[in-house]
mmCIF file of C-alpha atoms in Angstrom:
data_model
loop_
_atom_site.group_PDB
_atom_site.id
_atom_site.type_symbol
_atom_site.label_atom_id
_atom_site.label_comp_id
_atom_site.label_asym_id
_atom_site.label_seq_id
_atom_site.Cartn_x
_atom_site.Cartn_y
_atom_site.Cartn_z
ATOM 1 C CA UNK A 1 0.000 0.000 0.000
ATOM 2 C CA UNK A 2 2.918 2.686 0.964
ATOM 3 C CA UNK A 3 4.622 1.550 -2.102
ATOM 4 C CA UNK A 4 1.471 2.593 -4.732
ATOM 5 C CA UNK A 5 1.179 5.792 -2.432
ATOM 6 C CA UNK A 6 4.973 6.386 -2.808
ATOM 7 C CA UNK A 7 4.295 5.790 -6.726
ATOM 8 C CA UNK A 8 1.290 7.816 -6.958
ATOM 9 C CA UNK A 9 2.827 10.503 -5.796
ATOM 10 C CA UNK A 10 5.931 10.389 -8.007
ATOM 11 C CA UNK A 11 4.212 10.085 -10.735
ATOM 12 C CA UNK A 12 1.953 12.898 -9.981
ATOM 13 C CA UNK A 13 5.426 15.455 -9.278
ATOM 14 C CA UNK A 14 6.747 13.978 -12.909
ATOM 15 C CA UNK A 15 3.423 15.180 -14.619
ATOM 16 C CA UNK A 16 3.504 18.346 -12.638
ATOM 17 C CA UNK A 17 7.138 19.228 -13.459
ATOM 18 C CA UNK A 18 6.759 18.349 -16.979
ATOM 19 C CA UNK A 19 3.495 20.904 -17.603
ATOM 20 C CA UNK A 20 5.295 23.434 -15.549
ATOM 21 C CA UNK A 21 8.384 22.727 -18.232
ATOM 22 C CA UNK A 22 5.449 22.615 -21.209
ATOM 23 C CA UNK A 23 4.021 26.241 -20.255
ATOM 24 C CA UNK A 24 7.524 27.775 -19.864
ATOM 25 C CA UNK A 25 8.604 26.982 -22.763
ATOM 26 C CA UNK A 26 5.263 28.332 -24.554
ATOM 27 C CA UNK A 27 6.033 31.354 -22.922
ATOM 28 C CA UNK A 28 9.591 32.534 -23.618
ATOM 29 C CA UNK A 29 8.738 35.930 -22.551
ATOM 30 C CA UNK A 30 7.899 35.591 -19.479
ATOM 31 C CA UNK A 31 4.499 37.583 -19.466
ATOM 32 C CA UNK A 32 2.495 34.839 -17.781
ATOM 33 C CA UNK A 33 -0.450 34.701 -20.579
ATOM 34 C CA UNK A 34 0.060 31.470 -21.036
ATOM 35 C CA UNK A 35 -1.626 28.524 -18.821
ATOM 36 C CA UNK A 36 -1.705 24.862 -18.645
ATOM 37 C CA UNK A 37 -5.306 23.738 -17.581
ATOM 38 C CA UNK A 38 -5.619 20.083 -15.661
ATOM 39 C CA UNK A 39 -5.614 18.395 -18.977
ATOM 40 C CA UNK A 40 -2.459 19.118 -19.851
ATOM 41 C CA UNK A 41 -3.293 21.418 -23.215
ATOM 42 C CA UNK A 42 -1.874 25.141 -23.119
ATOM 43 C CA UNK A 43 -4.177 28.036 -23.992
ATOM 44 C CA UNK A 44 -3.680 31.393 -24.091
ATOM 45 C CA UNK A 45 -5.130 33.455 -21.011
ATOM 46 C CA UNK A 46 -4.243 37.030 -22.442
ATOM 47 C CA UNK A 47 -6.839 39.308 -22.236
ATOM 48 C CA UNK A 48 -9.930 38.588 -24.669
ATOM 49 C CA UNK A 49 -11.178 40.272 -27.381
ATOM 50 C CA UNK A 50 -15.031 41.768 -26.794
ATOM 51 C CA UNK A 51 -17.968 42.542 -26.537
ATOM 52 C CA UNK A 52 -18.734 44.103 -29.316
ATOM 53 C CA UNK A 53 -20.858 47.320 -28.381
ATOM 54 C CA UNK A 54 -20.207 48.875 -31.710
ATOM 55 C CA UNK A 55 -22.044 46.119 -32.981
ATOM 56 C CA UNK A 56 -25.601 47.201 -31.578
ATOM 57 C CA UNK A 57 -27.918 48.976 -34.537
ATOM 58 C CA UNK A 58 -25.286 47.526 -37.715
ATOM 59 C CA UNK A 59 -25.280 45.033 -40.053
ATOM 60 C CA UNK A 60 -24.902 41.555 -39.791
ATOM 61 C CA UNK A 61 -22.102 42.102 -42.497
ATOM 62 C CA UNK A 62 -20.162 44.706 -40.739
ATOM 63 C CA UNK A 63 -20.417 43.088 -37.182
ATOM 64 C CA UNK A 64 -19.308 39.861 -38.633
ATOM 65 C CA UNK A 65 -16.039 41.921 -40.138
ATOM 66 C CA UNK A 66 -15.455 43.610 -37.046
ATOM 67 C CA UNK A 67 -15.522 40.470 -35.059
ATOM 68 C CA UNK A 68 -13.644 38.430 -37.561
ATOM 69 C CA UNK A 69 -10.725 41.541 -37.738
ATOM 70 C CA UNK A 70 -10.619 41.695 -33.967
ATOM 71 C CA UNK A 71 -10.990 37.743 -32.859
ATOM 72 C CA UNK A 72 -10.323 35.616 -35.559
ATOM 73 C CA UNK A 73 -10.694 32.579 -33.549
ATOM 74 C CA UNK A 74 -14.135 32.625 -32.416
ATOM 75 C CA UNK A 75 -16.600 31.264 -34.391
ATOM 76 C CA UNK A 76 -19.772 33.609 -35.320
ATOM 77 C CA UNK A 77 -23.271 32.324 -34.542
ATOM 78 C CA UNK A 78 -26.156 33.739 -35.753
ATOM 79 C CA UNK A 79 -29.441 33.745 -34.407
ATOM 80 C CA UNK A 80 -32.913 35.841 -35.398
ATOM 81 C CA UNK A 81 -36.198 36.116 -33.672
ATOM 82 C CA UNK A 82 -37.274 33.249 -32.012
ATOM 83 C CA UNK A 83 -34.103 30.746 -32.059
ATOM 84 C CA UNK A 84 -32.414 29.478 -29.327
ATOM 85 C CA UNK A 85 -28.689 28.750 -28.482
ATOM 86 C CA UNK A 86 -27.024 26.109 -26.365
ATOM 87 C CA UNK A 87 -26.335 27.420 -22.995
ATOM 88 C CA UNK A 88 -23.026 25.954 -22.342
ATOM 89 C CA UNK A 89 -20.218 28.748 -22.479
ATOM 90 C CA UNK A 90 -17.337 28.786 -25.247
ATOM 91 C CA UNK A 91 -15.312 31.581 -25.533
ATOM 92 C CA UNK A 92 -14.314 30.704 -28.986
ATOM 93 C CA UNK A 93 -17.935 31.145 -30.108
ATOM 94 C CA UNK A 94 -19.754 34.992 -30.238
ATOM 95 C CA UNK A 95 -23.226 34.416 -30.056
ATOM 96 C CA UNK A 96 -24.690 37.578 -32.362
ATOM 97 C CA UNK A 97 -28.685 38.497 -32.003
ATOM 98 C CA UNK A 98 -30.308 40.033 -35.539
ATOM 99 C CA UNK A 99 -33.690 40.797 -36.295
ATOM 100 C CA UNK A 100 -35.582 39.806 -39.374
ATOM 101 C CA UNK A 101 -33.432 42.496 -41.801
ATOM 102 C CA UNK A 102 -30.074 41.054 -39.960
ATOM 103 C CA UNK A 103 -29.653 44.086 -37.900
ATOM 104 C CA UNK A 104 -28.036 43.741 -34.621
ATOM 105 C CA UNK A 105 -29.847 43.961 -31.581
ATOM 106 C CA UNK A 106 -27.819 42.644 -28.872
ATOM 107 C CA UNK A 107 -24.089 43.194 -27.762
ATOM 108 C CA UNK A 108 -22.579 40.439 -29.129
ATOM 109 C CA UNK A 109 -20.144 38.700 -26.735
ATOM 110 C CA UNK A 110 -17.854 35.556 -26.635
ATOM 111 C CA UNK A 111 -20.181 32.700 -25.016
#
């Protein structure tokens, strides 16, 4: 039983020591944007780009440029009068509101 403890836990400071290794070495700099979350992948945690208040009252068109100029990793999803949206949260989706001449009418934000 000690011995599988004694195991466990090496093997638990390995895995540690190696992510620790993994997100230095993502982040030469030193700047600290860059995170290792418990599954081991890296992911930037720099600020985020949005909402989109200058959105509100345009085009479909010209919010979709604005977004795509200003986060070009998210992923743009429309939705008019009367459809729904999952409700789990993804920041690389930006969930966009139109009415029924693809106008704006929410702030669209990352979710």
């Amino acid at each position: 039983m000690t011995r599988n403890l004694y195991l466990a836990f090496l093997f638990t400071m390995l895995v540690t020591s190696l992510l620790a290794f993994e997100a230095e070495s993502l982040d030469p700099t030193g700047e600290g944007t860059v995170s290792v979350a418990k599954s081991g992948v890296a992911f930037d945690t720099s600020p985020l780009s949005g909402p989109w208040p200058k959105c509100t009252g345009g085009t479909l068109q010209a919010c979709t440029d604005i977004i795509a100029a200003e986060a070009p990793d998210v992923t743009v999803l429309v939705l008019h009068p009367g459809e729904g949206a999952t409700r789990e949260y993804n920041i690389f989706r930006v969930i966009v509101h139109v009415d029924e001449n693809d106008i704006v009418t929410n702030v669209p934000n990352r979710g």
